[in-house]
Coordinates of C-alpha atoms in Angstrom, one line a residue:
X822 CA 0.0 0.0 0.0
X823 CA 1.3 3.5 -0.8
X824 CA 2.3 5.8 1.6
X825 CA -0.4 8.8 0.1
X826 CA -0.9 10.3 3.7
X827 CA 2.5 10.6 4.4
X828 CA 2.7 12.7 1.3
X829 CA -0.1 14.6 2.0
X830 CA 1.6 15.6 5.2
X831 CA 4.8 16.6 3.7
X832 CA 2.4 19.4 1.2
X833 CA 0.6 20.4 4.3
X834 CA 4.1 21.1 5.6
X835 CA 5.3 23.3 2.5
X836 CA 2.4 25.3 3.0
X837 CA 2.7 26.2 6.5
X838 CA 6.6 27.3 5.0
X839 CA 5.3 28.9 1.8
X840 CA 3.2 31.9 1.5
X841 CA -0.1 30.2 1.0
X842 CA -1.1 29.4 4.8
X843 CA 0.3 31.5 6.6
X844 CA -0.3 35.2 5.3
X845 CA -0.3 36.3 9.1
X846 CA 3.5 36.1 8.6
X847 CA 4.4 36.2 5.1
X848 CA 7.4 38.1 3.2
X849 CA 6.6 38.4 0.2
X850 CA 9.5 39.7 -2.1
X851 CA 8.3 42.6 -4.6
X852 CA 10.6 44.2 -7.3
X853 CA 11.4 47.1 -5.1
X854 CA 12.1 45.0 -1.5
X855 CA 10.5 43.3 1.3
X856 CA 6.9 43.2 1.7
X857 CA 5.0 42.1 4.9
X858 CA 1.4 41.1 3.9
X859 CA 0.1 40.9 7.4
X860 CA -3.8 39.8 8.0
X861 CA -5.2 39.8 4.5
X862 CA -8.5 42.2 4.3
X863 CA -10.2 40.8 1.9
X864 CA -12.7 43.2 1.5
X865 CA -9.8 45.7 0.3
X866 CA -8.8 45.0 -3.3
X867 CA -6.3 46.9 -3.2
X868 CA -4.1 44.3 -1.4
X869 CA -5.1 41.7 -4.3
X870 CA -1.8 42.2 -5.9
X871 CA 0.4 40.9 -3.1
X872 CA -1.1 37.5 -4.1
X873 CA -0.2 37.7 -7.2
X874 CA 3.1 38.9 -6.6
X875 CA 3.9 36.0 -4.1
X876 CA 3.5 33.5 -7.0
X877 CA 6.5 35.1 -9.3
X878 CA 8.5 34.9 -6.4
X879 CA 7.5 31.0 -5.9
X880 CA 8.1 31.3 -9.6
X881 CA 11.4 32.9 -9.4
X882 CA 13.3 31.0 -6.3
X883 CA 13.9 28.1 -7.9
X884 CA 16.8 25.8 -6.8
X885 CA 19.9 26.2 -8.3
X886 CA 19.7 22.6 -9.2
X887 CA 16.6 22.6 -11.2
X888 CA 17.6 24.4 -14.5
X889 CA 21.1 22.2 -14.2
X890 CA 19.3 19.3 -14.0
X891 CA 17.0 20.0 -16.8
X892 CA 19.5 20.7 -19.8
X893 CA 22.3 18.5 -18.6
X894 CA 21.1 15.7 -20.6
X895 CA 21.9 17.5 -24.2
X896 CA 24.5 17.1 -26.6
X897 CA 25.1 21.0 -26.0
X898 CA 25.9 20.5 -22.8
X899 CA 28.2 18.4 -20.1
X900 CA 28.5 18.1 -16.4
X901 CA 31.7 18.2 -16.1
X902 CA 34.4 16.4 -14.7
X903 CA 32.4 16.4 -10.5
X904 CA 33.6 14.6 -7.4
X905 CA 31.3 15.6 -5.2
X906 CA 28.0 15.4 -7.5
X907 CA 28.9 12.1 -9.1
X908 CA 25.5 11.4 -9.6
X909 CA 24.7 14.3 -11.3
X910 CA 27.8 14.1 -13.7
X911 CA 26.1 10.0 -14.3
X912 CA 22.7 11.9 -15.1
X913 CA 24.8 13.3 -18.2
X914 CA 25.5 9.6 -19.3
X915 CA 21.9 8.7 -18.6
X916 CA 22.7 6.4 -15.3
X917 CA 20.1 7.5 -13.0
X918 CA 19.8 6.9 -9.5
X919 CA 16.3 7.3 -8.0
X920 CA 17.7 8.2 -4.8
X921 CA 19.5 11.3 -5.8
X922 CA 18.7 14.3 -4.0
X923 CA 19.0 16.8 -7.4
X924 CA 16.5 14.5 -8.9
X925 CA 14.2 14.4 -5.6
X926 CA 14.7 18.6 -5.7
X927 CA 13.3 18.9 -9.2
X928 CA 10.0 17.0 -8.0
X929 CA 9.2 18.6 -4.7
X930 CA 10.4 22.1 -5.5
X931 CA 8.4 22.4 -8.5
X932 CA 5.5 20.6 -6.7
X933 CA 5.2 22.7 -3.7
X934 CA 5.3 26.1 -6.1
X935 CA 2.4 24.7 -7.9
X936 CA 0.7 24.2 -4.5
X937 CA 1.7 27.7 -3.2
X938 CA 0.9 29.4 -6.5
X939 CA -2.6 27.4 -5.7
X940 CA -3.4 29.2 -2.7
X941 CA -2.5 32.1 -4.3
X942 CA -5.3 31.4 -6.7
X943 CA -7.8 30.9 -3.4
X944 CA -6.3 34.3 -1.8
X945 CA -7.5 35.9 -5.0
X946 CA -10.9 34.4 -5.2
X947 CA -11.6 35.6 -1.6
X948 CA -10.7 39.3 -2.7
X949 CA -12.8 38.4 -5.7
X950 CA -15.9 37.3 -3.1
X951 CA -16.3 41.4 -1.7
X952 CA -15.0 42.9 -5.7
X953 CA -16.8 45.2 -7.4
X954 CA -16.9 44.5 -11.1
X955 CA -13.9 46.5 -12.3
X956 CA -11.7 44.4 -9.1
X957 CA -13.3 41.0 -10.3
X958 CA -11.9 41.4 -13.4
X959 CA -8.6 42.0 -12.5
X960 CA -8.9 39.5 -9.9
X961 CA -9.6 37.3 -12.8
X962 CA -6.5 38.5 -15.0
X963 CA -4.2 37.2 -11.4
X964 CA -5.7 34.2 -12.1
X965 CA -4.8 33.8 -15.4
X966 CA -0.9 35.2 -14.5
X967 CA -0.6 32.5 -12.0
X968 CA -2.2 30.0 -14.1
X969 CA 0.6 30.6 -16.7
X970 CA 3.4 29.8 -14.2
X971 CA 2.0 26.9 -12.9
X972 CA 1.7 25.5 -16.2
X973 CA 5.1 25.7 -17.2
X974 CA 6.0 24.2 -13.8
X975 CA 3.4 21.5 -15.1
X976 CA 5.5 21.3 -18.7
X977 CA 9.2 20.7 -17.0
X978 CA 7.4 18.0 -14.8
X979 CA 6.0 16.4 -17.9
X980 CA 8.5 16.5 -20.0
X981 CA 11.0 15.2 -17.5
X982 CA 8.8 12.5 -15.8
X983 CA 6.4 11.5 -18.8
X984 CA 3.1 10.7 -16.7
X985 CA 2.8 13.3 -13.6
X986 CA 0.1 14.8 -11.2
X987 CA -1.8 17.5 -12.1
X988 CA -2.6 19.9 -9.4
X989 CA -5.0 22.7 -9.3
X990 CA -5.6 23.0 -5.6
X991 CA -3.6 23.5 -2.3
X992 CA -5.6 20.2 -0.5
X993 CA -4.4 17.6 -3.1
X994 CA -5.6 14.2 -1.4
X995 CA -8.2 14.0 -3.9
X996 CA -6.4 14.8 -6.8
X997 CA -3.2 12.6 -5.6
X998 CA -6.1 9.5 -5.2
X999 CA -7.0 10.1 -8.9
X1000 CA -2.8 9.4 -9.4
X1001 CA -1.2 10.6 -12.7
X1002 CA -2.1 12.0 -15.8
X1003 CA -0.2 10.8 -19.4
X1004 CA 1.9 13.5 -20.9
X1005 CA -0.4 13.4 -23.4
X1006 CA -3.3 14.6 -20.6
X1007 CA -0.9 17.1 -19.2
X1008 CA -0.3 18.7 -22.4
X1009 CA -3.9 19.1 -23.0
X1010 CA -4.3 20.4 -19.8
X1011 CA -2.1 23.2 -20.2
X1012 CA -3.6 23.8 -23.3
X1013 CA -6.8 24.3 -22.1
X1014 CA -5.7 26.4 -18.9
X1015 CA -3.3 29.0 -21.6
X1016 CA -6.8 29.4 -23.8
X1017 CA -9.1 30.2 -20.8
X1018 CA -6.1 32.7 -19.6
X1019 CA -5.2 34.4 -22.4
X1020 CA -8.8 35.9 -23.0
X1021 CA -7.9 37.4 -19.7
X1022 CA -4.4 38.7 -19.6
X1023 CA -2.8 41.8 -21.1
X1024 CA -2.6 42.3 -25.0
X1025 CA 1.2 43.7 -24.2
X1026 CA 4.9 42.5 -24.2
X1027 CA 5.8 41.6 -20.9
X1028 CA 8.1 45.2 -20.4
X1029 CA 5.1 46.8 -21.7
X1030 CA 3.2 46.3 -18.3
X1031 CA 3.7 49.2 -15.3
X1032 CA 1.6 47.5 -12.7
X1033 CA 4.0 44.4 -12.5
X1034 CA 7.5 44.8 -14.9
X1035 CA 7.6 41.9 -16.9
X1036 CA 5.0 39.9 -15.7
X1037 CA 2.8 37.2 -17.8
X1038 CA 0.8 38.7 -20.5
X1039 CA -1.2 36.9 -23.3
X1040 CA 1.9 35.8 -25.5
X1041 CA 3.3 34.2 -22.9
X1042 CA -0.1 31.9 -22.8
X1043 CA 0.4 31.8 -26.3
X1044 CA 4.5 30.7 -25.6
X1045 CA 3.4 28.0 -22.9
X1046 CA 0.2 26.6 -25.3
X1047 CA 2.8 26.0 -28.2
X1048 CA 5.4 24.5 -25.9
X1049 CA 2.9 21.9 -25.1
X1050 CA 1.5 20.5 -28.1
X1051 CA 5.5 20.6 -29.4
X1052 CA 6.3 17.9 -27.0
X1053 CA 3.2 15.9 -28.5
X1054 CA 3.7 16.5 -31.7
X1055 CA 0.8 18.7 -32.6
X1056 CA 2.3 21.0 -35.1
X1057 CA -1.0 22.8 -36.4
X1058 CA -1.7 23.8 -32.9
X1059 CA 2.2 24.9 -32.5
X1060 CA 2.3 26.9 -35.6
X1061 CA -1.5 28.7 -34.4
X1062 CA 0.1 29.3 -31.3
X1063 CA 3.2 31.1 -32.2
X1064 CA 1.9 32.5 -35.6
X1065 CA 0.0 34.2 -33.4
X1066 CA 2.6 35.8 -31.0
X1067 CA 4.6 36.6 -34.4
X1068 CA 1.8 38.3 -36.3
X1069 CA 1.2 40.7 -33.3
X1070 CA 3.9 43.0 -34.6
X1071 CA 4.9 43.5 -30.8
X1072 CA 8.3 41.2 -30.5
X1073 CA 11.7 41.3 -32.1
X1074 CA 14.9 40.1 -31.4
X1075 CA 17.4 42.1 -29.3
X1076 CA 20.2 43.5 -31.4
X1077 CA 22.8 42.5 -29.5
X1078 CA 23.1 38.6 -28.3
X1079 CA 26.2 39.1 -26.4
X1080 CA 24.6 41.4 -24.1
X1081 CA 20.9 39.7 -24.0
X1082 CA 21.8 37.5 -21.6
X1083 CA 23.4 40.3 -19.2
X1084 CA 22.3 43.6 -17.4
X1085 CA 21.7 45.3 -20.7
X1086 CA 19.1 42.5 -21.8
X1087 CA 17.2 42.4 -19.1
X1088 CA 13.2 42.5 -20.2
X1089 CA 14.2 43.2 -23.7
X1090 CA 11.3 43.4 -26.2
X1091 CA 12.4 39.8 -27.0
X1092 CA 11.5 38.3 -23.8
X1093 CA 8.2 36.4 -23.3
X1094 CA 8.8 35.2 -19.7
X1095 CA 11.9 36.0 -17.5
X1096 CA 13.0 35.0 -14.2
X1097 CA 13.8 38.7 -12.8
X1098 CA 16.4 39.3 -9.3
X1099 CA 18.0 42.7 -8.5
X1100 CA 19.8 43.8 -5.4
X1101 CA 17.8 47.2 -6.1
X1102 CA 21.5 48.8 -7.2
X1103 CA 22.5 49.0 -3.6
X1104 CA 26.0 47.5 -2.4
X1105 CA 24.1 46.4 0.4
X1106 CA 20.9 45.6 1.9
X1107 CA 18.1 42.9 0.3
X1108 CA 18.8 41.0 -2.6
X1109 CA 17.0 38.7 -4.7
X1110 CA 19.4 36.2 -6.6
X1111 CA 19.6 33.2 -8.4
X1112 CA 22.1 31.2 -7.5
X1113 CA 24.7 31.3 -10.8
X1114 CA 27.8 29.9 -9.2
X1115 CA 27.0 26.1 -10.5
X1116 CA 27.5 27.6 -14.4
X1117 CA 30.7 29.4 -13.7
X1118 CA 34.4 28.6 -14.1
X1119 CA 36.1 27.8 -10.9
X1120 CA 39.0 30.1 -11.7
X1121 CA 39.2 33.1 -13.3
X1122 CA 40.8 36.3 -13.3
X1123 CA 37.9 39.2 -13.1
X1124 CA 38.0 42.5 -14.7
X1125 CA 36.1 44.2 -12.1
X1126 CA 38.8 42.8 -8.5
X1127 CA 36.8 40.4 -5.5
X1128 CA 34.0 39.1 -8.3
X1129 CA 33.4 35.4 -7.2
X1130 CA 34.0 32.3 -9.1
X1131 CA 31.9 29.6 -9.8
X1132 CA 31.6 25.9 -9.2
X1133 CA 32.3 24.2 -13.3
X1134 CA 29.1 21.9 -13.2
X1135 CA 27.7 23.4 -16.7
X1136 CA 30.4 22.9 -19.7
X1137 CA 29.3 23.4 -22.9
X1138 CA 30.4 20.2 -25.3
X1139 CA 33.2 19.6 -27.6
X1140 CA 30.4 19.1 -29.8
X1141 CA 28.7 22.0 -29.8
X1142 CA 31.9 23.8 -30.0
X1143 CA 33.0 21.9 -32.9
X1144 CA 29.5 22.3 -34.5
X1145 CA 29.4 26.3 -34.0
X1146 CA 33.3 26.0 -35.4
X1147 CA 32.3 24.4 -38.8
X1148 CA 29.1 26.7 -39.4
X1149 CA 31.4 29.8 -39.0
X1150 CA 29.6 31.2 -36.2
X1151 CA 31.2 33.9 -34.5
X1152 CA 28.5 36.6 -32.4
X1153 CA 26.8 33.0 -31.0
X1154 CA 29.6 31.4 -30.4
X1155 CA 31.7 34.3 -28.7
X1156 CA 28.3 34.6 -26.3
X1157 CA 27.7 30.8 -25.8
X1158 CA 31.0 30.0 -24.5
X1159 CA 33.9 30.8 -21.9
X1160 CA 37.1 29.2 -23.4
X1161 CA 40.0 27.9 -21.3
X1162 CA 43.4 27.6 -22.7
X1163 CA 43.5 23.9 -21.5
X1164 CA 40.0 23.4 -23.6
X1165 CA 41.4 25.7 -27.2
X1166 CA 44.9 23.3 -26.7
X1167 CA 42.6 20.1 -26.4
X1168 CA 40.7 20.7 -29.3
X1169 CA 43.4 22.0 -31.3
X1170 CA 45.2 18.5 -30.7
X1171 CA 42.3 17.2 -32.2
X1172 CA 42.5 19.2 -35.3
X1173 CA 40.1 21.9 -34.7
X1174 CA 41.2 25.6 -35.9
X1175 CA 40.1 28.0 -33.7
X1176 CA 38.9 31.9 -35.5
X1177 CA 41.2 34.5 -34.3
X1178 CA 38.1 35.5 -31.7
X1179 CA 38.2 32.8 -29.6
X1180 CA 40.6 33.9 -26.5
X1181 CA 40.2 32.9 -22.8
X1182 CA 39.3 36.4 -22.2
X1183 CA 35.7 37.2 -22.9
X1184 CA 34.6 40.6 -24.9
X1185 CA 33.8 42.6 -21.0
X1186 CA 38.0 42.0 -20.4
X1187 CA 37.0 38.6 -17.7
X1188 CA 40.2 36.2 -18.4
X1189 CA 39.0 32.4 -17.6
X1190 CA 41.9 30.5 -16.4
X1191 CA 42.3 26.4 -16.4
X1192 CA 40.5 24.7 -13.7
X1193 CA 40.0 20.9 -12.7
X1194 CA 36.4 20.7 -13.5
X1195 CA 36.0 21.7 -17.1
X1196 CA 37.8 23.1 -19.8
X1197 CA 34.3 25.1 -20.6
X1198 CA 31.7 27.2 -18.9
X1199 CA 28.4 28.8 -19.8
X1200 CA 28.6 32.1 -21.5
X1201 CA 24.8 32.2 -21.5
X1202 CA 24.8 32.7 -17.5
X1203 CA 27.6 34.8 -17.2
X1204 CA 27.5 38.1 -15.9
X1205 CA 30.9 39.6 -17.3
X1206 CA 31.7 41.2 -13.7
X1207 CA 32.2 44.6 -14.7
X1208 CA 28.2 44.4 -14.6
X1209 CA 28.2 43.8 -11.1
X1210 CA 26.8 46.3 -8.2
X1211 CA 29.6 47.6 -6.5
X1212 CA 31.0 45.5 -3.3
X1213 CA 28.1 42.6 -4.8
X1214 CA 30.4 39.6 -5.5
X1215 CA 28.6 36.6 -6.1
X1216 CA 29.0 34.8 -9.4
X1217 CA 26.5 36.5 -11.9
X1218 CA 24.4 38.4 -8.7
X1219 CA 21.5 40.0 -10.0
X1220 CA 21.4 38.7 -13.2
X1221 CA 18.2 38.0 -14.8
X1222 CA 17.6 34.3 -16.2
X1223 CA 15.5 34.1 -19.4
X1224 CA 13.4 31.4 -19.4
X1225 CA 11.3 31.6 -23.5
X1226 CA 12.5 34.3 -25.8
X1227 CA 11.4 34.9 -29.1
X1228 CA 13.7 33.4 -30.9
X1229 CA 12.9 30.2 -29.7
X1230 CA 8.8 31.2 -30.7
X1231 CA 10.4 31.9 -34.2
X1232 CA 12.0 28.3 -34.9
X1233 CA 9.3 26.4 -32.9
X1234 CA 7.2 28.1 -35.6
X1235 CA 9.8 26.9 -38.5
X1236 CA 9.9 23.6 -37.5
X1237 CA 6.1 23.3 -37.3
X1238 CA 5.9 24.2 -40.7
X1239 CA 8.4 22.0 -41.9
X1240 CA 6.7 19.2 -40.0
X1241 CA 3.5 19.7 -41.8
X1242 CA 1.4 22.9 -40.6
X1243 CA 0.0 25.4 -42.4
X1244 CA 1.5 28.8 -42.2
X1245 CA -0.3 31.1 -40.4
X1246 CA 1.8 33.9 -40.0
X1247 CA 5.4 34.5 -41.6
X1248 CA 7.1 31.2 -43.8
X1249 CA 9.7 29.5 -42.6
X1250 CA 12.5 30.8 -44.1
X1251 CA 11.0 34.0 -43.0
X1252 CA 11.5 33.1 -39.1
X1253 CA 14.9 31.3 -39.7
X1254 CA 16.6 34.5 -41.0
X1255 CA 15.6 37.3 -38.7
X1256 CA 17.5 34.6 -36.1
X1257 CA 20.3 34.0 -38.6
X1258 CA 20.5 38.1 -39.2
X1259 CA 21.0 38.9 -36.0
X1260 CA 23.5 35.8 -35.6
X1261 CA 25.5 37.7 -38.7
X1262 CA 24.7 34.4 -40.4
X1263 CA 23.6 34.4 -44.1
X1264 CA 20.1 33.9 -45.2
X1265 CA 18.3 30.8 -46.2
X1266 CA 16.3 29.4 -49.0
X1267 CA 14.0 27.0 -48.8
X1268 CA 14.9 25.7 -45.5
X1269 CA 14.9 22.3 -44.5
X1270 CA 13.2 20.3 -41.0
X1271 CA 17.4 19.6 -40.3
X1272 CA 18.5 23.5 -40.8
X1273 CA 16.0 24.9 -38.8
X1274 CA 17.2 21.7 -35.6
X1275 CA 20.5 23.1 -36.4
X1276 CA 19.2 26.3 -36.0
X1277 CA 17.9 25.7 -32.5
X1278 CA 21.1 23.8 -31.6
X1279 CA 23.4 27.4 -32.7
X1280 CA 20.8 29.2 -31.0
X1281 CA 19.4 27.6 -28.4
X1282 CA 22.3 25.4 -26.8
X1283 CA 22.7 25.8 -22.8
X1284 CA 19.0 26.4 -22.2
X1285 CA 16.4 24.8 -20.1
X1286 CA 16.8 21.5 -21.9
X1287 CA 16.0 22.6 -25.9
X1288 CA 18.4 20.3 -27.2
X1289 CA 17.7 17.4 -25.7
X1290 CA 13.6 17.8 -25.9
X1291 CA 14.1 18.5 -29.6
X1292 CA 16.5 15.5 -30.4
X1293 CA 14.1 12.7 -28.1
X1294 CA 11.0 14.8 -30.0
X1295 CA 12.4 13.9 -33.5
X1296 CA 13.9 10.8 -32.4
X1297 CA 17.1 11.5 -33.1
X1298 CA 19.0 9.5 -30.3
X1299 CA 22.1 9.2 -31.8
X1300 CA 23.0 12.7 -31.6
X1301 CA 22.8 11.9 -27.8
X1302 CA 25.0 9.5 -27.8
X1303 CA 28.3 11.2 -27.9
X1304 CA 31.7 11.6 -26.3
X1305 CA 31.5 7.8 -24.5
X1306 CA 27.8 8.2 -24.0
X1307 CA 25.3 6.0 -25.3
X1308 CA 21.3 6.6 -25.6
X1309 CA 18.5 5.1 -25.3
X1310 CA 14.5 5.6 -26.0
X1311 CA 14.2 3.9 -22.6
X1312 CA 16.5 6.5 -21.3
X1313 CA 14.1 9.4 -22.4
X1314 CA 12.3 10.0 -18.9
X1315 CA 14.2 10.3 -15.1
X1316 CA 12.9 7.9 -13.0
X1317 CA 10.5 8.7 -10.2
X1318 CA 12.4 9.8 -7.0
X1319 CA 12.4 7.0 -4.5
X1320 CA 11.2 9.4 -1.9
X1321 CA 8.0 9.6 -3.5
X1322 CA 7.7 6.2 -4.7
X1323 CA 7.8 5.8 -0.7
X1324 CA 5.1 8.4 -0.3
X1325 CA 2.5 8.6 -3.7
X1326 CA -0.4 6.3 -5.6
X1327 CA 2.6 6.1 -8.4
X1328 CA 4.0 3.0 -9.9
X1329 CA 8.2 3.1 -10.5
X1330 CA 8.8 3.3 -14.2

């Protein structure tokens, strides 16, 4: 018999630690500090927003481990060379161990956020109960916001566990006796939740909004609808769902890829849903991070004196490096990765020649110097450290961490079409190019379904898992199985945590 009440105990528990339960005490972190909700009055609307604003930051605190463990698995991307996260580094060569703690994390973490962001929901409705028509509405539009990040909590779980629980409330006993839904459910679930919401949300970009900077608005619905019916293969609905964020006229790319993924980036006019920190430009006081040590090099020599190093557990691949090489990248390439000597000497053994770009000092004057870990790092969260707050130290502090940009609603769109949708907003080769433009690659003609995967591999690489969803999507496992590692489709989904196994009406896999 499974151990369902035990679980049930353990959510009860995250909620008397997350905001949901106990508003009497809550902190709530806004854009601009600390909040103290106090004794909600729910016959005051205008408190309704600290709801709301209590979800993103469920939303935004996620564990340092979760986005690691998520894009590991790609061929863009290694472990690297761990000691003390051995299992982690055997994720990369697709040994899993149940037992793991990282794999554990990814579960619960994203589980109790959808429960928080639940009770969020309820706090809402109860200001909704004493609104007056103008509040109900935008009591209505929270709802939707909130709904949108617990779907794409929904979609990681999904895509990483196959057949997962869906839950809409912060009591889940019911819904965890009902056990899990197929992927195939999920998807449609989220599908259904992103229509329902985006007759509800803002007709704006993101950094349009004033009320809350960069929060949800109807393209990001429209993001999250076409994520889902990507991973089941229902291209019409894909290409509907981004032809429809493209024909609104109100994205574009951000000239300058190097610095998208740094201060200057930050909310750009490309972004559909961001992950937003600050320490509010002060050298001390409250901060909101995300933790960026795990993607940085262990030793490095910084441009800006006392900038931290990082730990070496993200490494971009020989692979991609040798991939980006051949295709004459150079703007994508210079951004995507922090070059060693020890890695440029390695691959030059092997016969690579380097452009006269790549250097182990980046373009913001950071030199990366050899370390036991990798021979790589991330240049996609890297914060050159001239960017840093004064007396603020920690590896990439206050950076933002984009989570869907429109590039990525551009090729999804591509690769839709190629796979058999209609077009319903720009062709194919139309979307390839404005990526390739900005890349300073040459234009396209008549693109093909491999050009626009190698697209999203020169584009893409090093983020929340793109490569390796599109290569199990298209079933290409042998380009997973590189460098000593060997794939298989049995090998596609992490098995359930043992904890949970312990605890839930789930059988193992």
């Amino acid at each position: 018999m499974m151990k369902k009440n035990n679980f049930t105990k353990i959510l009860l528990l995250c909620l008397i630690f997350g905001f949901g339960a106990m508003s009497c005490s809550d902190k709530l972190e806004e854009r601009e500090g600390q909040l103290d909700t106090g004794d909600f009055d729910y016959t005051d609307a205008s408190n309704m927003d600290q709801a709301v604003i209590g979800a993103y930051h469920e939303f935004a605190t996620r564990g340092w481990e979760e986005p690691l463990l998520l894009g590991v698995r790609g061929d863009d991307v290694n472990a690297g060379g761990l000691g003390d996260q051995q299992p982690y580094a055997d994720i990369d060569m697709f040994s899993y161990d149940k037992d793991y703690w990282m794999i554990n994390s990814l579960w619960s973490v994203h589980y109790n956020d959808i429960i928080n962001m639940n009770s969020a929901i309820n706090q809402v409705l109860q200001f909704k109960e004493f609104a007056n028509e103008e509040e109900a509405a935008l009591a209505d539009q929270y709802i939707a916001e909130i709904s949108v990040l617990r779907a794409f909590l929904h979609l990681n779980l999904a895509r990483t566990w196959e057949n997962i629980f869906i839950i809409t409330s912060n009591q889940p006993d019911e819904e965890l006796k009902q056990g899990v839904s197929s992927k195939a459910e999920v998807m449609q679930f989220i599908s259904d939740e992103m229509d329902a919401a985006i007759a509800l949300l803002p007709d704006a970009r993101p950094n349009e909004r004033t009320d809350i900077r960069g929060g949800v608005t109807k393209y990001t619905a429209y993001a999250i609808k076409a994520l889902a019916h990507q991973e089941i293969e229902n291209y019409q609905e894909v290409a509907n769902a981004a032809g429809a964020i493209i024909s609104s006229g109100k994205f574009s790319l951000y000239e300058d890829f190097y610095q998208l993924f740094k201060k200057p980036g930050e909310l750009s006019n490309e972004s559909l849903l961001e992950l937003q920190f600050s320490d509010y430009g002060s050298e001390t006081g409250n901060a909101l991070y995300h933790l960026y040590a795990p993607y940085g090099p262990q030793n490095w020599t910084p441009a800006r004196e006392n900038a931290s190093a990082g730990w070496g557990f993200y490494e971009p691949s020989n692979k991609f490096i040798k991939f980006m090489i051949d295709r004459g990248e150079e703007v994508r390439l210079q951004t995507s990765v922090l070059f060693t000597d020890r890695g440029i000497q390695e691959l030059e053994d092997e016969g690579v020649v380097f452009p006269n770009f790549v250097s182990n000092t980046t373009p913001s004057g950071d030199v990366i110097n050899d370390f036991a870990r990798a021979k790589f790092s991330s240049g996609k969260h890297y914060l050159p450290s001239v960017q840093l707050t004064d007396e603020r130290n920690n590896y990439g502090a206050g950076k933002n961490f984009i989570v869907i940009r429109y590039a990525e609603i551009l090729l999804m769109y591509a690769e839709a079409l190629k796979l058999g949708a209609n077009a319903t907003s720009i062709s194919a080769d139309e979307a390839v190019n404005l990526v390739r433009s900005r890349a300073g690659m040459p234009a396209l003609s008549g693109v093909t379904h491999q050009q626009v995967l190698d697209e999203k591999f020169a584009e893409l690489s090093m983020e929340w898992g793109i490569r390796y969803y599109d290569m199990v999507r298209n079933n290409k496992l042998d380009e997973l199985s590189y460098d000593g590692r060997s794939f298989s489709a049995s090998e596609r989904y992490l098995p359930y945590p043992q904890a949970q196994l312990d605890a839930l009406p789930i059988e193992p896999k």
